[in-house]
mmCIF file of C-alpha atoms in Angstrom:
data_model
loop_
_atom_site.group_PDB
_atom_site.id
_atom_site.type_symbol
_atom_site.label_atom_id
_atom_site.label_comp_id
_atom_site.label_asym_id
_atom_site.label_seq_id
_atom_site.Cartn_x
_atom_site.Cartn_y
_atom_site.Cartn_z
ATOM 1 C CA MET A 15 -11.399 -31.944 -8.449
ATOM 2 C CA ILE A 16 -11.830 -28.859 -6.309
ATOM 3 C CA THR A 17 -15.006 -26.794 -6.793
ATOM 4 C CA ASN A 18 -15.196 -23.011 -7.038
ATOM 5 C CA GLU A 19 -16.850 -22.867 -3.625
ATOM 6 C CA GLN A 20 -14.002 -24.905 -2.114
ATOM 7 C CA LYS A 21 -11.461 -22.589 -3.724
ATOM 8 C CA ARG A 22 -13.170 -19.636 -2.051
ATOM 9 C CA VAL A 23 -13.037 -21.437 1.292
ATOM 10 C CA VAL A 24 -9.275 -21.890 0.952
ATOM 11 C CA ILE A 25 -8.662 -18.242 -0.032
ATOM 12 C CA ASP A 26 -11.004 -16.976 2.693
ATOM 13 C CA ASN A 27 -9.033 -18.918 5.297
ATOM 14 C CA MET A 28 -5.840 -17.258 4.086
ATOM 15 C CA VAL A 29 -7.383 -13.792 4.188
ATOM 16 C CA LYS A 30 -8.618 -14.279 7.748
ATOM 17 C CA LEU A 31 -5.073 -15.032 8.874
ATOM 18 C CA LEU A 32 -3.696 -12.014 7.019
ATOM 19 C CA GLU A 33 -6.245 -9.407 8.029
ATOM 20 C CA LEU A 34 -5.766 -7.012 10.876
ATOM 21 C CA PRO A 35 -8.742 -6.924 13.238
ATOM 22 C CA ASP A 36 -10.910 -3.816 13.118
ATOM 23 C CA SER A 37 -9.589 -3.019 16.578
ATOM 24 C CA ALA A 38 -6.106 -2.513 15.124
ATOM 25 C CA TYR A 39 -7.454 -0.030 12.569
ATOM 26 C CA ASP A 40 -9.438 1.667 15.308
ATOM 27 C CA LYS A 41 -6.349 1.948 17.493
ATOM 28 C CA ALA A 42 -4.385 3.414 14.579
ATOM 29 C CA ARG A 43 -7.194 5.925 14.014
ATOM 30 C CA LYS A 44 -7.166 6.930 17.674
ATOM 31 C CA ARG A 45 -3.396 7.412 17.485
ATOM 32 C CA TYR A 46 -3.480 9.839 14.580
ATOM 33 C CA GLU A 47 -6.594 11.605 15.865
ATOM 34 C CA ASP A 48 -4.815 12.143 19.184
ATOM 35 C CA LEU A 49 -1.843 13.511 17.265
ATOM 36 C CA GLY A 50 -4.177 15.804 15.321
ATOM 37 C CA GLU A 51 -5.709 17.143 18.513
ATOM 38 C CA TRP A 52 -2.220 17.829 19.844
ATOM 39 C CA PHE A 53 -1.272 19.836 16.756
ATOM 40 C CA ASP A 54 -4.551 21.750 16.942
ATOM 41 C CA ARG A 55 -4.348 22.689 20.633
ATOM 42 C CA ASP A 56 -4.104 26.403 21.494
ATOM 43 C CA GLU A 57 -0.468 26.152 22.613
ATOM 44 C CA SER A 58 0.649 24.489 19.387
ATOM 45 C CA ALA A 59 3.140 26.369 17.230
ATOM 46 C CA VAL A 60 1.003 25.505 14.185
ATOM 47 C CA SER A 61 -2.519 25.821 15.593
ATOM 48 C CA GLY A 62 -3.145 28.877 13.436
ATOM 49 C CA SER A 63 -2.154 26.974 10.291
ATOM 50 C CA ASN A 64 -5.199 24.678 10.334
ATOM 51 C CA PRO A 65 -3.239 21.409 10.721
ATOM 52 C CA HIS A 66 -4.674 18.165 9.397
ATOM 53 C CA ILE A 67 -3.254 14.731 10.258
ATOM 54 C CA PHE A 68 -4.400 11.940 7.962
ATOM 55 C CA PRO A 69 -3.339 8.373 7.135
ATOM 56 C CA GLN A 70 -1.850 7.218 3.877
ATOM 57 C CA GLY A 71 -0.644 3.901 2.514
ATOM 58 C CA SER A 72 -2.037 0.495 3.442
ATOM 59 C CA PHE A 73 -3.913 1.627 6.556
ATOM 60 C CA ARG A 74 -5.737 4.219 4.456
ATOM 61 C CA LEU A 75 -6.540 1.715 1.704
ATOM 62 C CA GLY A 76 -7.528 -1.158 3.978
ATOM 63 C CA THR A 77 -4.757 -3.376 2.587
ATOM 64 C CA ALA A 78 -2.541 -3.639 5.684
ATOM 65 C CA ILE A 79 -1.495 -7.175 6.610
ATOM 66 C CA ARG A 80 0.074 -8.889 9.553
ATOM 67 C CA PRO A 81 3.885 -8.995 9.344
ATOM 68 C CA LEU A 82 5.706 -12.282 8.785
ATOM 69 C CA ASP A 83 7.191 -11.858 12.236
ATOM 70 C CA GLU A 84 4.347 -11.080 14.638
ATOM 71 C CA SER A 85 6.809 -9.271 16.917
ATOM 72 C CA GLU A 86 7.513 -6.655 14.230
ATOM 73 C CA GLU A 87 5.986 -3.208 14.444
ATOM 74 C CA TYR A 88 3.316 -1.988 12.056
ATOM 75 C CA ASP A 89 4.040 0.912 9.721
ATOM 76 C CA LEU A 90 1.465 3.670 10.083
ATOM 77 C CA ASP A 91 2.128 6.279 7.393
ATOM 78 C CA LEU A 92 0.688 9.723 8.118
ATOM 79 C CA ALA A 93 0.825 13.198 6.653
ATOM 80 C CA CYS A 94 0.666 16.460 8.588
ATOM 81 C CA LYS A 95 -0.770 19.097 6.266
ATOM 82 C CA LEU A 96 -0.720 22.741 7.306
ATOM 83 C CA ARG A 97 -3.581 24.160 5.278
ATOM 84 C CA ASN A 98 -3.182 27.873 6.024
ATOM 85 C CA GLY A 99 -0.449 30.427 6.590
ATOM 86 C CA ILE A 100 2.542 28.565 5.160
ATOM 87 C CA THR A 101 3.459 28.610 1.496
ATOM 88 C CA LYS A 102 6.474 27.881 -0.675
ATOM 89 C CA ASP A 103 6.997 31.649 -0.905
ATOM 90 C CA SER A 104 7.122 32.146 2.865
ATOM 91 C CA HIS A 105 8.886 29.039 4.193
ATOM 92 C CA THR A 106 11.574 26.611 3.165
ATOM 93 C CA GLN A 107 11.048 22.863 3.349
ATOM 94 C CA GLU A 108 13.615 22.790 6.141
ATOM 95 C CA THR A 109 11.639 25.306 8.212
ATOM 96 C CA LEU A 110 8.396 23.409 7.735
ATOM 97 C CA LYS A 111 9.997 20.120 8.733
ATOM 98 C CA LYS A 112 11.572 21.687 11.820
ATOM 99 C CA VAL A 113 8.332 23.226 13.074
ATOM 100 C CA ILE A 114 6.515 19.904 12.660
ATOM 101 C CA GLY A 115 9.416 18.149 14.378
ATOM 102 C CA PHE A 116 9.228 20.592 17.289
ATOM 103 C CA GLU A 117 5.592 19.703 17.925
ATOM 104 C CA LEU A 118 6.213 15.979 17.477
ATOM 105 C CA GLU A 119 8.991 16.098 20.051
ATOM 106 C CA ALA A 120 6.680 17.875 22.501
ATOM 107 C CA TYR A 121 4.024 15.232 21.808
ATOM 108 C CA ARG A 122 6.537 12.437 22.376
ATOM 109 C CA LYS A 123 7.454 13.776 25.787
ATOM 110 C CA ALA A 124 3.845 14.499 26.762
ATOM 111 C CA ARG A 125 2.773 10.937 25.898
ATOM 112 C CA GLY A 126 5.798 9.312 27.527
ATOM 113 C CA ILE A 127 7.106 7.775 24.305
ATOM 114 C CA LYS A 128 10.610 6.542 25.139
ATOM 115 C CA ASN A 129 12.217 6.194 21.715
ATOM 116 C CA GLU A 130 13.748 9.353 20.295
ATOM 117 C CA LEU A 131 12.089 11.156 17.386
ATOM 118 C CA GLU A 132 13.961 10.034 14.265
ATOM 119 C CA PRO A 133 14.434 12.215 11.152
ATOM 120 C CA LYS A 134 13.995 10.542 7.762
ATOM 121 C CA HIS A 135 14.494 12.136 4.345
ATOM 122 C CA ARG A 136 10.824 13.040 3.880
ATOM 123 C CA CYS A 137 9.325 12.498 7.295
ATOM 124 C CA TRP A 138 9.720 12.113 11.033
ATOM 125 C CA ARG A 139 9.481 8.657 12.597
ATOM 126 C CA LEU A 140 7.815 8.207 15.963
ATOM 127 C CA GLU A 141 7.781 4.750 17.568
ATOM 128 C CA TYR A 142 4.636 4.250 19.591
ATOM 129 C CA GLN A 143 4.787 1.075 21.657
ATOM 130 C CA ASP A 144 2.176 -0.511 23.884
ATOM 131 C CA ASP A 145 -0.012 -3.548 23.228
ATOM 132 C CA LEU A 146 0.060 -2.726 19.493
ATOM 133 C CA SER A 147 3.336 -1.185 18.343
ATOM 134 C CA PHE A 148 3.551 1.230 15.420
ATOM 135 C CA HIS A 149 6.168 3.094 13.489
ATOM 136 C CA MET A 150 4.410 6.377 12.778
ATOM 137 C CA ASP A 151 6.047 8.105 9.808
ATOM 138 C CA ILE A 152 4.719 11.668 9.579
ATOM 139 C CA VAL A 153 5.340 13.614 6.361
ATOM 140 C CA PRO A 154 5.165 17.436 6.724
ATOM 141 C CA CYS A 155 3.293 19.006 3.824
ATOM 142 C CA ILE A 156 1.232 21.935 2.535
ATOM 143 C CA PRO A 157 -1.407 22.075 -0.213
ATOM 144 C CA ALA A 158 0.046 22.339 -3.696
ATOM 145 C CA ASP A 159 -0.567 25.698 -5.367
ATOM 146 C CA GLU A 160 -3.402 26.108 -7.859
ATOM 147 C CA LYS A 161 -1.090 26.171 -10.862
ATOM 148 C CA ARG A 162 0.374 22.808 -9.914
ATOM 149 C CA ARG A 163 -3.058 21.311 -9.232
ATOM 150 C CA LYS A 164 -4.320 22.417 -12.646
ATOM 151 C CA ALA A 165 -1.288 20.884 -14.345
ATOM 152 C CA ILE A 166 -1.878 17.629 -12.474
ATOM 153 C CA LEU A 167 -5.555 17.652 -13.480
ATOM 154 C CA GLU A 168 -4.675 17.974 -17.169
ATOM 155 C CA SER A 169 -2.129 15.200 -16.833
ATOM 156 C CA ILE A 170 -4.703 12.894 -15.211
ATOM 157 C CA ARG A 171 -7.318 13.765 -17.837
ATOM 158 C CA ASN A 172 -4.930 12.632 -20.553
ATOM 159 C CA THR A 173 -5.011 9.112 -19.076
ATOM 160 C CA GLY A 174 -8.747 8.864 -19.688
ATOM 161 C CA LEU A 175 -9.712 8.670 -16.023
ATOM 162 C CA ASP A 176 -13.301 9.584 -15.166
ATOM 163 C CA GLU A 177 -13.623 13.395 -15.052
ATOM 164 C CA TYR A 178 -15.151 13.534 -11.580
ATOM 165 C CA VAL A 179 -12.491 11.279 -10.127
ATOM 166 C CA ALA A 180 -9.724 13.224 -11.870
ATOM 167 C CA GLY A 181 -11.066 16.512 -10.537
ATOM 168 C CA ALA A 182 -11.444 15.276 -6.989
ATOM 169 C CA ALA A 183 -8.029 13.613 -6.966
ATOM 170 C CA SER A 184 -6.131 16.596 -8.346
ATOM 171 C CA GLN A 185 -7.466 18.926 -5.644
ATOM 172 C CA THR A 186 -5.729 17.004 -2.846
ATOM 173 C CA THR A 187 -2.217 17.264 -4.316
ATOM 174 C CA ILE A 188 0.323 18.306 -1.664
ATOM 175 C CA SER A 189 3.865 19.693 -1.596
ATOM 176 C CA ILE A 190 6.122 17.723 0.732
ATOM 177 C CA THR A 191 9.481 18.136 2.458
ATOM 178 C CA ASP A 192 12.549 16.188 1.355
ATOM 179 C CA ASP A 193 16.019 16.892 2.725
ATOM 180 C CA GLN A 194 17.547 15.415 -0.450
ATOM 181 C CA HIS A 195 15.845 18.074 -2.578
ATOM 182 C CA GLU A 196 18.228 20.670 -4.000
ATOM 183 C CA GLY A 197 16.039 23.506 -2.722
ATOM 184 C CA TYR A 198 15.452 22.070 0.748
ATOM 185 C CA ARG A 199 17.132 24.969 2.571
ATOM 186 C CA HIS A 200 16.016 27.733 0.214
ATOM 187 C CA ILE A 201 12.782 29.388 -0.837
ATOM 188 C CA CYS A 202 11.890 27.636 -4.086
ATOM 189 C CA GLU A 203 8.888 26.738 -6.215
ATOM 190 C CA ASN A 204 9.562 23.150 -7.235
ATOM 191 C CA TRP A 205 8.926 21.170 -4.075
ATOM 192 C CA ASN A 206 8.309 17.466 -4.545
ATOM 193 C CA ILE A 207 4.634 16.621 -4.642
ATOM 194 C CA SER A 208 2.536 13.699 -3.452
ATOM 195 C CA ASN A 209 -1.148 12.865 -3.290
ATOM 196 C CA PRO A 210 -2.075 10.033 -0.905
ATOM 197 C CA GLU A 211 -5.662 11.280 -0.553
ATOM 198 C CA GLY A 212 -6.071 11.413 -4.324
ATOM 199 C CA TYR A 213 -4.594 7.939 -4.680
ATOM 200 C CA ALA A 214 -7.106 6.629 -2.135
ATOM 201 C CA LYS A 215 -9.943 8.175 -4.209
ATOM 202 C CA TRP A 216 -8.588 6.477 -7.327
ATOM 203 C CA PHE A 217 -8.210 3.141 -5.535
ATOM 204 C CA GLU A 218 -11.767 3.356 -4.237
ATOM 205 C CA TYR A 219 -12.941 4.148 -7.759
ATOM 206 C CA ARG A 220 -11.227 1.004 -9.016
ATOM 207 C CA MET A 221 -12.975 -0.942 -6.239
ATOM 208 C CA ASN A 222 -16.425 0.316 -7.244
ATOM 209 C CA PRO A 223 -16.537 2.809 -10.156
ATOM 210 C CA GLN A 224 -20.297 3.324 -10.199
ATOM 211 C CA LYS A 225 -20.703 4.064 -6.507
ATOM 212 C CA THR A 226 -17.635 6.297 -6.276
ATOM 213 C CA ARG A 227 -18.649 8.347 -9.288
ATOM 214 C CA ALA A 228 -22.199 8.764 -7.966
ATOM 215 C CA LEU A 229 -20.875 10.058 -4.636
ATOM 216 C CA LEU A 230 -18.520 12.508 -6.335
ATOM 217 C CA GLU A 231 -21.240 13.794 -8.664
ATOM 218 C CA LYS A 232 -23.416 14.570 -5.641
ATOM 219 C CA ALA A 233 -20.446 16.020 -3.714
ATOM 220 C CA GLN A 234 -21.080 13.457 -1.007
ATOM 221 C CA VAL A 235 -18.512 11.691 1.124
ATOM 222 C CA ASP A 236 -18.853 7.990 1.813
ATOM 223 C CA GLU A 237 -18.552 7.826 5.584
ATOM 224 C CA MET A 238 -17.515 4.171 5.688
ATOM 225 C CA PRO A 239 -13.699 3.976 5.873
ATOM 226 C CA LEU A 240 -11.984 1.884 3.227
ATOM 227 C CA PHE A 241 -10.709 -0.706 5.680
ATOM 228 C CA LYS A 242 -14.295 -1.720 6.555
ATOM 229 C CA LYS A 243 -15.327 -2.418 2.955
ATOM 230 C CA LYS A 244 -13.470 -5.722 2.552
ATOM 231 C CA THR A 245 -13.730 -5.853 -1.234
ATOM 232 C CA PRO A 246 -12.151 -8.520 -3.470
ATOM 233 C CA LEU A 247 -9.584 -5.980 -4.709
ATOM 234 C CA GLN A 248 -8.392 -5.239 -1.184
ATOM 235 C CA ARG A 249 -8.175 -8.967 -0.458
ATOM 236 C CA VAL A 250 -6.214 -9.592 -3.643
ATOM 237 C CA VAL A 251 -3.684 -6.915 -2.707
ATOM 238 C CA GLN A 252 -3.317 -8.395 0.776
ATOM 239 C CA ILE A 253 -2.687 -11.900 -0.575
ATOM 240 C CA LEU A 254 -0.157 -10.664 -3.145
ATOM 241 C CA LYS A 255 1.700 -8.587 -0.568
ATOM 242 C CA ARG A 256 1.953 -11.551 1.787
ATOM 243 C CA HIS A 257 3.212 -13.829 -0.969
ATOM 244 C CA ARG A 258 5.767 -11.134 -1.887
ATOM 245 C CA ASP A 259 6.920 -10.817 1.733
ATOM 246 C CA ASN A 260 7.462 -14.558 2.038
ATOM 247 C CA TRP A 261 9.071 -14.943 -1.398
ATOM 248 C CA SER A 262 11.582 -12.153 -0.775
ATOM 249 C CA LYS A 263 12.319 -12.677 2.930
ATOM 250 C CA ASN A 264 15.913 -13.676 2.151
ATOM 251 C CA ASN A 265 16.431 -10.743 -0.209
ATOM 252 C CA PRO A 266 14.290 -7.870 1.115
ATOM 253 C CA ASP A 267 16.226 -5.123 -0.680
ATOM 254 C CA SER A 268 15.059 -6.418 -4.061
ATOM 255 C CA LYS A 269 11.441 -7.212 -3.250
ATOM 256 C CA PRO A 270 8.648 -5.653 -5.363
ATOM 257 C CA ILE A 271 7.321 -2.612 -3.516
ATOM 258 C CA SER A 272 3.733 -2.441 -2.305
ATOM 259 C CA ILE A 273 2.741 0.634 -4.312
ATOM 260 C CA ILE A 274 3.610 -1.137 -7.577
ATOM 261 C CA ILE A 275 1.688 -4.274 -6.595
ATOM 262 C CA THR A 276 -1.297 -2.221 -5.401
ATOM 263 C CA THR A 277 -1.408 -0.012 -8.506
ATOM 264 C CA LEU A 278 -1.087 -2.830 -11.029
ATOM 265 C CA ALA A 279 -3.614 -4.970 -9.163
ATOM 266 C CA ALA A 280 -6.125 -2.111 -9.061
ATOM 267 C CA ARG A 281 -5.677 -1.438 -12.764
ATOM 268 C CA ALA A 282 -6.093 -5.133 -13.630
ATOM 269 C CA TYR A 283 -9.168 -5.566 -11.412
ATOM 270 C CA GLU A 284 -12.411 -5.608 -13.398
ATOM 271 C CA GLY A 285 -14.976 -5.546 -10.628
ATOM 272 C CA GLU A 286 -15.101 -9.271 -9.979
ATOM 273 C CA THR A 287 -17.222 -10.081 -6.949
ATOM 274 C CA ASP A 288 -15.628 -13.497 -6.486
ATOM 275 C CA ILE A 289 -12.217 -13.428 -4.773
ATOM 276 C CA VAL A 290 -10.897 -16.443 -6.707
ATOM 277 C CA GLU A 291 -11.843 -14.916 -10.064
ATOM 278 C CA ALA A 292 -10.439 -11.545 -9.025
ATOM 279 C CA LEU A 293 -7.104 -13.002 -7.951
ATOM 280 C CA GLY A 294 -6.782 -15.103 -11.079
ATOM 281 C CA ASN A 295 -7.598 -12.161 -13.346
ATOM 282 C CA VAL A 296 -5.203 -9.792 -11.581
ATOM 283 C CA LEU A 297 -2.332 -12.272 -11.701
ATOM 284 C CA GLU A 298 -2.948 -12.909 -15.392
ATOM 285 C CA LYS A 299 -3.113 -9.242 -16.434
ATOM 286 C CA MET A 300 -1.035 -7.125 -14.057
ATOM 287 C CA GLY A 301 2.301 -7.903 -15.710
ATOM 288 C CA ASP A 302 1.044 -6.684 -19.074
ATOM 289 C CA LEU A 303 0.145 -3.330 -17.504
ATOM 290 C CA VAL A 304 3.800 -2.416 -16.975
ATOM 291 C CA ARG A 305 4.604 0.092 -19.699
ATOM 292 C CA PRO A 306 7.539 -0.605 -22.058
ATOM 293 C CA THR A 307 8.645 3.040 -21.796
ATOM 294 C CA LYS A 308 8.973 5.507 -18.937
ATOM 295 C CA PRO A 309 7.017 5.950 -16.779
ATOM 296 C CA ARG A 310 6.872 2.158 -16.445
ATOM 297 C CA VAL A 311 4.258 2.177 -13.646
ATOM 298 C CA PRO A 312 2.718 5.682 -13.596
ATOM 299 C CA ASN A 313 1.151 7.134 -10.490
ATOM 300 C CA PRO A 314 -2.553 7.321 -11.512
ATOM 301 C CA VAL A 315 -2.969 10.713 -9.788
ATOM 302 C CA ASP A 316 0.359 12.144 -11.009
ATOM 303 C CA PRO A 317 1.070 10.315 -14.278
ATOM 304 C CA GLU A 318 4.526 11.836 -14.715
ATOM 305 C CA GLU A 319 5.696 10.102 -11.535
ATOM 306 C CA ASP A 320 7.000 6.584 -12.039
ATOM 307 C CA PHE A 321 6.497 4.204 -9.138
ATOM 308 C CA ALA A 322 9.068 1.939 -10.841
ATOM 309 C CA ASP A 323 11.779 4.594 -11.213
ATOM 310 C CA ARG A 324 14.200 2.574 -9.083
ATOM 311 C CA TRP A 325 14.099 -0.169 -11.708
ATOM 312 C CA TYR A 326 16.321 1.914 -13.971
ATOM 313 C CA ARG A 327 18.100 4.279 -11.582
ATOM 314 C CA GLN A 328 21.868 3.836 -11.727
ATOM 315 C CA ASP A 329 22.204 3.500 -7.967
ATOM 316 C CA CYS A 330 19.668 0.637 -7.942
ATOM 317 C CA LEU A 331 20.678 -1.396 -11.006
ATOM 318 C CA HIS A 332 22.600 -3.885 -8.878
ATOM 319 C CA LEU A 333 19.332 -4.855 -7.169
ATOM 320 C CA ARG A 334 17.811 -6.083 -10.475
ATOM 321 C CA LEU A 335 14.405 -4.879 -9.342
ATOM 322 C CA GLU A 336 12.522 -5.412 -12.587
ATOM 323 C CA GLU A 337 13.829 -8.960 -12.934
ATOM 324 C CA HIS A 338 12.847 -9.718 -9.352
ATOM 325 C CA PHE A 339 9.359 -8.320 -9.955
ATOM 326 C CA LYS A 340 8.909 -10.592 -12.975
ATOM 327 C CA ALA A 341 10.241 -13.629 -11.135
ATOM 328 C CA TRP A 342 7.973 -12.965 -8.154
ATOM 329 C CA LEU A 343 4.905 -12.549 -10.372
ATOM 330 C CA LEU A 344 5.611 -15.814 -12.175
ATOM 331 C CA GLN A 345 5.992 -17.635 -8.853
ATOM 332 C CA ALA A 346 2.769 -16.063 -7.560
ATOM 333 C CA ARG A 347 0.895 -17.377 -10.620
ATOM 334 C CA ILE A 348 2.306 -20.866 -10.084
ATOM 335 C CA ASP A 349 1.492 -20.916 -6.378
ATOM 336 C CA PHE A 350 -2.047 -19.601 -6.900
ATOM 337 C CA GLN A 351 -2.631 -22.337 -9.466
ATOM 338 C CA HIS A 352 -1.432 -24.944 -6.966
ATOM 339 C CA ILE A 353 -3.750 -23.874 -4.155
ATOM 340 C CA THR A 354 -6.778 -23.734 -6.445
ATOM 341 C CA SER A 355 -6.287 -27.063 -8.225
ATOM 342 C CA THR A 356 -6.532 -29.624 -5.447
ATOM 343 C CA SER A 357 -8.631 -30.560 -2.440
ATOM 344 C CA ASP A 358 -5.709 -32.381 -0.807
ATOM 345 C CA THR A 359 -5.875 -30.601 2.537
ATOM 346 C CA LYS A 360 -2.479 -31.878 3.677
ATOM 347 C CA PHE A 361 -0.846 -30.447 0.553
ATOM 348 C CA LEU A 362 -2.838 -27.214 0.819
ATOM 349 C CA CYS A 363 -1.857 -26.560 4.420
ATOM 350 C CA GLU A 364 1.804 -27.392 3.798
ATOM 351 C CA HIS A 365 1.965 -25.349 0.596
ATOM 352 C CA ILE A 366 0.228 -22.316 2.106
ATOM 353 C CA GLU A 367 2.565 -22.411 5.083
ATOM 354 C CA GLU A 368 5.608 -22.702 2.808
ATOM 355 C CA LYS A 369 4.591 -20.014 0.308
ATOM 356 C CA PHE A 370 2.655 -17.593 2.518
ATOM 357 C CA SER A 371 3.854 -18.353 6.067
ATOM 358 C CA LEU A 372 0.219 -18.900 7.038
ATOM 359 C CA ARG A 373 -0.748 -21.851 9.225
ATOM 360 C CA ILE A 374 -4.212 -23.264 8.486
ATOM 361 C CA ASN A 375 -5.727 -25.944 10.720
ATOM 362 C CA GLU A 376 -6.062 -29.001 8.480
ATOM 363 C CA PRO A 377 -8.939 -30.774 10.288
ATOM 364 C CA GLU A 378 -10.928 -27.531 10.309
ATOM 365 C CA LEU A 379 -10.175 -26.916 6.626
ATOM 366 C CA LYS A 380 -11.245 -30.458 5.729
ATOM 367 C CA LYS A 381 -14.492 -29.908 7.606
ATOM 368 C CA GLN A 382 -15.130 -26.596 5.835
ATOM 369 C CA LEU A 383 -14.444 -28.176 2.453
ATOM 370 C CA GLY A 384 -16.871 -30.977 3.240
ATOM 371 C CA ILE A 385 -14.497 -33.736 2.236
ATOM 372 C CA SER A 386 -13.256 -36.996 3.710
ATOM 373 C CA ALA A 387 -10.515 -39.414 2.768
ATOM 374 C CA ALA A 388 -13.115 -42.006 1.823
ATOM 375 C CA SER A 389 -15.073 -39.797 -0.543
ATOM 376 C CA VAL A 390 -12.423 -37.991 -2.569
ATOM 377 C CA THR A 391 -9.675 -39.100 -4.924
ATOM 378 C CA ILE A 392 -6.802 -36.684 -4.306
ATOM 379 C CA LEU A 393 -4.735 -35.336 -7.189
ATOM 380 C CA THR A 394 -1.815 -33.382 -5.768
ATOM 381 C CA PRO A 395 -0.035 -30.966 -8.129
ATOM 382 C CA LYS A 396 3.713 -30.909 -8.515
ATOM 383 C CA THR A 397 5.212 -27.712 -7.168
ATOM 384 C CA HIS A 398 7.610 -25.438 -8.986
ATOM 385 C CA THR A 399 9.682 -22.902 -7.116
ATOM 386 C CA ILE A 400 11.562 -20.076 -8.759
ATOM 387 C CA ASP A 401 14.426 -19.443 -6.386
ATOM 388 C CA ARG A 402 16.796 -17.619 -8.705
ATOM 389 C CA LEU A 403 16.788 -15.412 -11.791
ATOM 390 C CA ASP A 404 17.475 -17.911 -14.567
ATOM 391 C CA SER A 405 19.170 -16.877 -17.788
ATOM 392 C CA ALA A 406 16.286 -18.500 -19.679
ATOM 393 C CA ARG A 407 13.497 -16.330 -18.362
ATOM 394 C CA PRO A 408 10.025 -17.909 -18.693
ATOM 395 C CA TRP A 409 7.920 -14.759 -18.383
ATOM 396 C CA LYS A 410 6.163 -13.335 -21.406
ATOM 397 C CA TRP A 411 6.962 -9.634 -21.130
#
């Protein structure tokens, strides 16, 4: 029988193999700070617009993980917000994207970046390669107008979120460019919106509600970046994302997306300080947090946005995204149960390598678990792999 302490040892070993070193986060920070200094230099075409470059996504939340293929590049998602001088009444989305692209191209040449600047629907992609290679996706944006921020605040309030968190999150709403938007080339009011800074505030609140609320009440900013906090919630998200990556490596187009996993995990998390308890609780509850009606997985800082909208979009129905999410979650529950129900180190190392593509040193693990072949009777669980979407679906929702 495996003890709770031994379970933690196993999970901790997995996390150590998944985690990016602080030096990788520091290098990412230096990259976007260097980009920010470039945009803010006197010669910049946008220096008078008070530009602000900031990270979003997994690097912002501290949930980035090593890729399955160590030769792959990391995705560093950024936003470039022009805080003054440009509004929806004065500029089109196309103009804003072009002016940001102009400065990014000048930056690329100045820094000797060989790969061409690549336009995406909502952003520009810049490939920065040296000893740690990144895809930097930079989304041009401006602050959302006050009317839109107030509407977002009321929408968040209706979800019952803490008032201080709702207020702080709504204020960072941004309007973004999107070349698929019908008004992309025209002056228009209804730009698409996003709120990565607000989402990070919400995620941090879910990590530690009491501390986050206290800071917001005092109008203080916690100087420690999220990636240094290393909380159970962040670890849970990392483990689930890695399991997802491995489970869907032969069908990447249908894999559950990170924002859905992160949001449901954060909502299911109940402040557990033990990683094993946190992971078990999240896996048990996150499926039940998918709403039966639209929005199925609401954005907590823009509740009308549905992170799961592709589940029911006509152009995505062939991917069977909801079914794949359910199948992945069921497999994740099974595999978590397997690695927390035995002290058979041979089985553990083989199973973790098969299900997570993580290679743990068996002799070292046996030493950490404090076991020996002579002192323990091994009970090895039978494995169950869900490798297709069966007609008899075993999930409960």
